[in-house]
Amino acid sequence: MQHLIGQNWHSLETQKIIELFESHEKDGLGSLKDKETFFGKNKLEQKKQESNLKRFFMQFHNALIYILLGASLVTALLHEWVDSGVIFGVVIINVVIGYLQEAKAQEAIDSLKEMMHTSAVVIRDGKKINLDSTNLVPGDIVLLESGVKVPADIRLIEVRDLKVDESMLTGESLATQKDISICPENIILSDRKNMTFSGTYVTYGRAKGIVVATANHTEIGKIAHLIQSTTDMDTPLTKKIASFSKILLYVILALAAFTFFVGILREHSAVDTFMASVALAVGAIPEGLPAAVTITLAIGVSRLASKNAIIRKLPAVETLGSVTTICSDKTGTLTQNKMSVTDIFCARESYEISGDGYNPVGEILKGGVKQEGCNVCLEEILRAGFLCNESYLVNKDGVYEINGDPTEGALIVSSMKFGLDEDRVNKAFARVDLLPFESDKQFMATLNRDVQNEQNIIYLKGSIEVVLKMCEFELVNSQTLPIDKSPILEQLSEYASRGLRVLAIAKKVTTSTKIKDSQLKDGFVFLGLQAMMDPPRQEAIEAVRESKEAGINIIMITGDHALTAFSIAKLMSIVSEDAKYEDSTLLGSQMLSLSDEELIEKLKSVKVFARVEPEQKLRIVNALQARGEIVAMTGDGVNDAPALKQADIGIAMGVGGTEVAKEASDMILSDDNFRSIALAIKEGRIVFDNLIKFITWTLPTNLGEGLVILLAVMLGLTLPILPVQILWINMSTAVFLGMMLIFEPGDKEIMKRRPRDPKMPILSMEMVWQMLVVGFYMLAASYAMFNYALSSGYSEEYARTVAVNIFVFIELFYLFNCKELQRSVFKTNIFNNSYLLIGVTLMALIQISFTHLEFMNTIFKSQPLDISTWLQIIVIAIGVMFVVEIKRYLEKKILTA
């Protein structure tokens, strides 16, 4: 039965398909034979998952975690149980967060399985039965009707006005009209008119078909496989932190070993030398860094939640700030997913219609002037569109929705904007007969009784080619004149260039009480054209502008028609006004012939990808990542899920999005508002900036402490600071000083600069030089004051207390230099972060406690200082601000020289 898998069923004759599956069109399958055994249940299978225990312990496999475990072990060896417990607690927090953020693909697969579970009406042994969809097998004959979820991939045998909503797979906003004609073999999914696919919805009509694929062999099953096969991308931050941590780990171990080796060579006590090595390791390890990363990201999550962006994966906050390209789905993301009439052509005049979505509030304008109800021609075309209609508008808690076809809904809304009253029109023009839309005829007609004039009117709407053939007259200035098709076709061409969907509307007075085929050939009066589109969200237009201003490339990826997508892209400034269609747009069918290298080259100019399939969306994301781009992918359909998961950050729509898309994403927009993406990117940039500020602030201390220990061992000097004092410095300053940088509000010009280059190291050379300058300043200042205190007759405990305070207060004043890394501290607003001011105050108070409280003196071997020593410490600490300013000034001079 292997030959029954993966065939191009849409290109085969139905009778041949029925024979292949040994089925019968009328009686269905007579015997299941081995089909149930071979094909199995009609539900998605999944590959074996790692055990929860293994996933938990894999979270420890990280260089930064190794450093923290080393720090915890070292402090435990020093019998500093509280410090050891705190550091180990940070490890556990990081591990638990990482563990809870895993299994994204598994959740997406579970959502897909739920989507596939439904019931089906099946013919077996000549009997019609209701069957759980999981028991379907290829060859089953299935009956479909309006409102039914399609239970498997089905090749259609009989069709009666069938329309299927396939937006979850194709991204098209309009329901697809189905038929039974054979399709070419190499045709994209959205054009396979003789197929229905598992998980899609029948919106109109009836059909009979034969099941050709179930479970993982369906189109939705292929998407499940894509989700499983995509790999989670490391974020720019995790990549840089991992690389940075490995380097730091090697440097710390090498320096600790070197310190121990030098100490032994100088015939120092092995125990003392070992403790000095431990002190160096403790000093060099930035214990506060992992906690700062976690807390910074968590605060970013909280801020974003207040802006309707829900983060599912913690590092995604920072990734947002590094995004270089946004790949956005069109339908429902950039657009409203609500068809809306934007233009009307009647009586040889053009009109525009304002308003958004299905809300019947708006105006009909001609040259900017509102048209009132006295315009007879406008009233005729709008009333005709309203009456020749099978849909209706409903108000659900102030939100307007359409029951029925979106195109018909757009006609209802345009008539109501003109002021037509639904009940009054229906009473004045009662329906007598109806001829539904059929794909082969390309029109719909209704027969209505004009009560006031006591006459019957056939109203007609459909494709312009078909309707114009039936029209002999047109309505112009309340007069019926012979039709002039030239201005109509000219206007049609203009609408087509804008990617608008156009319906022609006509009427005919008759004496008949039934619609007859003979009446639908000629004699109609052309009323005009109504042109519509799924309009862009206004807030999305603004978000695109802000994103482009921030140096971010925007690419539209859609299953919709190319010209429509290109027109929307122009309206939203995704492509420039003078952009050429052929240079800016690429079809899914054209992608098939491109190699990966050719696609990467095309991405330099192409901004719109149309008629693409799920595998192609994934390929686009991969190609962008191959160019070194940090890619954000937005979407709401099942067809978006694999690309959402593969992207550096997947962004799903919370209201209109499918559960599959949400589970595959890193971030969910709870209001489906594209503008939230721009806000999220801004927040991401602030988060990254604040982390860089913290790292720039904390590393000089670790460097200074390490150098102090190293110098003491090499020169055979007394240690200016003890290991327990180093721990005090690192932990207290990280909490009360460094963590306060997390709350920095961010630069006002942050969205005016280009995205950070993903290839750049976590610290620029400018920051490295600043770290070295401050680190050596700490080394010099602490040794100078330590030796000065000893030479002045003070005890070692007193001198070490001076050295500790030198470190702490240099860090305190250096903190203000780190508020703005590119701006002078003397031009920085130091009052825009109240948390920082509170932290500085608390740090000063607890440092005074460290120095002057007796129990602190006992624990940390410190001693009270006199006022003159305090003044010397403060003066030297303030000096760091001027040292950094001089360094920045000299750098600018050198760069501008």
XYZ file of N, CA and C in Angstrom, residues 774-873:
300
model
N 39.097 51.382 34.522
C 38.475 51.398 35.856
C 39.067 50.296 36.731
N 39.309 49.099 36.135
C 39.893 47.995 36.903
C 41.254 48.353 37.470
N 42.113 48.967 36.642
C 43.451 49.354 37.117
C 43.377 50.544 38.083
N 42.383 51.395 37.904
C 42.185 52.505 38.861
C 41.846 51.935 40.236
N 40.979 50.906 40.259
C 40.632 50.253 41.529
C 41.866 49.603 42.161
N 42.663 48.941 41.314
C 43.887 48.289 41.798
C 44.816 49.319 42.430
N 45.059 50.390 41.699
C 45.990 51.422 42.192
C 45.461 52.088 43.451
N 44.180 52.462 43.437
C 43.597 53.185 44.578
C 43.565 52.313 45.826
N 43.157 51.043 45.673
C 43.046 50.158 46.845
C 44.423 49.874 47.449
N 45.444 49.603 46.587
C 46.790 49.343 47.105
C 47.389 50.586 47.745
N 47.158 51.723 47.101
C 47.702 52.969 47.642
C 47.131 53.253 49.029
N 45.817 53.153 49.176
C 45.180 53.445 50.460
C 45.493 52.368 51.498
N 45.588 51.096 51.043
C 45.921 49.997 51.963
C 47.318 50.220 52.562
N 48.285 50.497 51.675
C 49.660 50.710 52.145
C 49.790 51.992 52.955
N 49.015 53.029 52.557
C 49.047 54.289 53.303
C 48.550 54.072 54.724
N 47.486 53.274 54.860
C 46.933 52.994 56.195
C 47.935 52.217 57.046
N 48.599 51.222 56.423
C 49.604 50.449 57.171
C 50.776 51.326 57.586
N 51.243 52.175 56.652
C 52.384 53.044 56.964
C 52.038 54.107 57.994
N 50.743 54.380 58.138
C 50.282 55.367 59.124
C 50.075 54.735 60.490
N 50.384 53.436 60.622
C 50.317 52.776 61.915
C 49.018 52.055 62.197
N 48.129 51.993 61.228
C 46.857 51.290 61.439
C 47.057 49.779 61.269
N 46.129 49.022 61.805
C 46.199 47.559 61.740
C 45.841 47.061 60.341
N 46.152 45.767 60.106
C 45.779 45.157 58.821
C 44.261 45.180 58.620
N 43.502 44.929 59.724
C 42.030 44.937 59.621
C 41.536 46.306 59.193
N 42.117 47.358 59.754
C 41.731 48.728 59.414
C 42.059 49.003 57.932
N 43.295 48.612 57.522
C 43.727 48.863 56.142
C 42.844 48.103 55.148
N 42.472 46.849 55.513
C 41.592 46.078 54.621
C 40.196 46.708 54.546
N 39.709 47.245 55.643
C 38.405 47.927 55.638
C 38.445 49.124 54.699
N 39.592 49.841 54.695
C 39.771 50.967 53.771
C 39.712 50.467 52.327
N 40.429 49.370 52.052
C 40.476 48.826 50.688
C 39.090 48.383 50.223
N 38.338 47.730 51.125
C 36.971 47.295 50.781
C 36.109 48.504 50.435
N 36.188 49.548 51.234
C 35.379 50.737 50.995
C 35.803 51.472 49.723
N 37.094 51.403 49.401
C 37.570 51.977 48.133
C 36.853 51.297 46.957
N 36.843 49.963 47.016
C 36.162 49.212 45.944
C 34.682 49.578 45.864
N 33.994 49.546 47.002
C 32.542 49.769 47.025
C 32.193 51.168 46.536
N 32.889 52.181 47.018
C 32.493 53.551 46.675
C 32.964 53.951 45.260
N 34.056 53.344 44.790
C 34.396 53.556 43.373
C 33.274 52.980 42.506
N 32.785 51.776 42.872
C 31.659 51.186 42.136
C 30.426 52.082 42.203
N 30.205 52.670 43.368
C 29.019 53.520 43.549
C 29.055 54.727 42.613
N 30.171 55.403 42.557
C 30.244 56.600 41.699
C 30.399 56.228 40.224
N 31.077 55.102 39.948
C 31.207 54.634 38.569
C 29.838 54.264 37.988
N 28.907 53.905 38.873
C 27.549 53.559 38.448
C 26.928 54.685 37.611
N 27.198 55.933 37.966
C 26.622 57.079 37.249
C 27.244 57.222 35.851
N 28.520 56.804 35.712
C 29.125 56.789 34.367
C 28.431 55.786 33.453
N 27.898 54.711 34.070
C 27.295 53.621 33.285
C 25.822 53.860 32.956
N 25.234 54.900 33.489
C 23.851 55.219 33.118
C 23.739 55.516 31.636
N 24.715 56.228 31.112
C 24.768 56.546 29.676
C 26.174 56.227 29.181
N 26.291 55.181 28.348
C 27.612 54.730 27.932
C 28.225 55.606 26.851
N 27.401 56.393 26.157
C 27.903 57.236 25.075
C 27.838 58.723 25.405
N 27.350 59.070 26.587
C 27.144 60.475 26.936
C 27.887 60.805 28.218
N 28.337 62.036 28.346
C 29.067 62.481 29.536
C 28.190 62.352 30.779
N 28.809 61.906 31.866
C 28.080 61.777 33.130
C 27.534 63.122 33.587
N 28.214 64.206 33.150
C 27.785 65.540 33.573
C 26.634 66.068 32.719
N 26.264 65.309 31.663
C 25.108 65.666 30.830
C 23.970 64.656 30.988
N 24.132 63.778 31.964
C 23.150 62.713 32.190
C 22.156 63.127 33.257
N 20.891 62.788 33.037
C 19.862 63.035 34.045
C 19.942 61.943 35.103
N 20.506 62.272 36.250
C 20.702 61.253 37.294
C 19.431 60.999 38.103
N 18.386 61.781 37.843
C 17.158 61.651 38.630
C 16.037 60.904 37.899
N 16.325 60.361 36.701
C 15.256 59.697 35.945
C 15.102 58.217 36.295
N 15.873 57.758 37.280
C 15.756 56.374 37.751
C 15.754 56.389 39.266
N 14.565 56.417 39.840
C 14.443 56.523 41.305
C 15.006 55.285 41.999
N 14.919 54.120 41.322
C 15.451 52.895 41.928
C 16.957 53.006 42.131
N 17.645 53.622 41.184
C 19.095 53.770 41.291
C 19.454 54.663 42.483
N 18.728 55.742 42.662
C 19.006 56.651 43.782
C 18.748 55.972 45.122
N 17.678 55.161 45.175
C 17.384 54.408 46.405
C 18.492 53.391 46.666
N 18.936 52.690 45.594
C 19.991 51.697 45.736
C 21.291 52.294 46.224
N 21.658 53.453 45.669
C 22.883 54.147 46.087
C 22.801 54.507 47.568
N 21.663 55.007 47.988
C 21.473 55.387 49.396
C 21.591 54.176 50.314
N 20.925 53.080 49.940
C 20.968 51.868 50.761
C 22.374 51.291 50.814
N 23.089 51.327 49.681
C 24.451 50.801 49.641
C 25.358 51.584 50.587
N 25.203 52.892 50.562
C 26.025 53.726 51.457
C 25.733 53.388 52.918
N 24.469 53.185 53.240
C 24.082 52.885 54.631
C 24.610 51.522 55.081
N 24.474 50.491 54.212
C 24.933 49.166 54.655
C 26.462 49.100 54.684
N 27.126 49.932 53.863
C 28.590 49.957 53.904
C 29.066 50.628 55.185
N 28.338 51.624 55.627
C 28.645 52.236 56.942
C 28.425 51.198 58.038
N 27.355 50.375 57.898
C 27.097 49.299 58.868
C 28.225 48.282 58.841
N 28.683 47.908 57.646
C 29.802 46.981 57.492
C 31.025 47.489 58.252
N 31.212 48.787 58.224
C 32.418 49.390 58.806
C 32.291 49.630 60.308
N 31.106 49.993 60.781
C 30.991 50.497 62.157
C 30.176 49.620 63.103
N 29.413 48.643 62.603
C 28.651 47.790 63.524
C 29.517 46.629 63.990
N 29.466 46.346 65.286
C 30.379 45.380 65.891
C 30.208 43.968 65.314
N 28.926 43.521 65.129
C 28.719 42.150 64.648
C 29.213 42.007 63.197
N 29.130 43.102 62.425
C 29.666 43.079 61.062
C 31.193 43.028 61.105
N 31.782 43.743 62.065
C 33.242 43.704 62.215
C 33.722 42.291 62.524
N 32.917 41.577 63.310
C 33.277 40.200 63.691
C 33.197 39.258 62.485
N 32.100 39.374 61.730
C 31.872 38.469 60.583
C 32.887 38.729 59.477
N 33.100 40.016 59.158
C 33.889 40.365 57.972
C 35.286 40.875 58.301
N 35.684 40.827 59.586
C 37.027 41.254 60.001
C 37.303 42.701 59.565
N 36.317 43.551 59.788
C 36.443 44.968 59.461
C 36.609 45.784 60.743
N 36.961 47.063 60.579
C 37.135 47.964 61.725
C 36.547 49.330 61.394
N 36.054 50.059 62.421
C 35.539 51.411 62.179
C 36.643 52.338 61.677
N 36.253 53.285 60.803
C 37.206 54.239 60.229
C 36.957 55.622 60.793
N 38.032 56.428 60.839
C 37.847 57.803 61.301
C 37.381 58.684 60.148
N 36.965 59.895 60.462
C 36.343 60.778 59.468
C 37.307 61.182 58.363
N 38.573 61.378 58.717
C 39.548 61.792 57.697
C 39.753 60.692 56.662
N 39.772 59.447 57.125
C 39.897 58.318 56.185
C 38.682 58.257 55.259
N 37.490 58.463 55.841
C 36.252 58.467 55.037
C 36.328 59.538 53.941
N 36.821 60.712 54.302
C 36.919 61.796 53.312
C 37.882 61.426 52.188
N 39.005 60.788 52.544
C 39.973 60.356 51.529
C 39.338 59.321 50.569
N 38.583 58.384 51.154
C 37.909 57.343 50.343
C 36.933 57.987 49.356
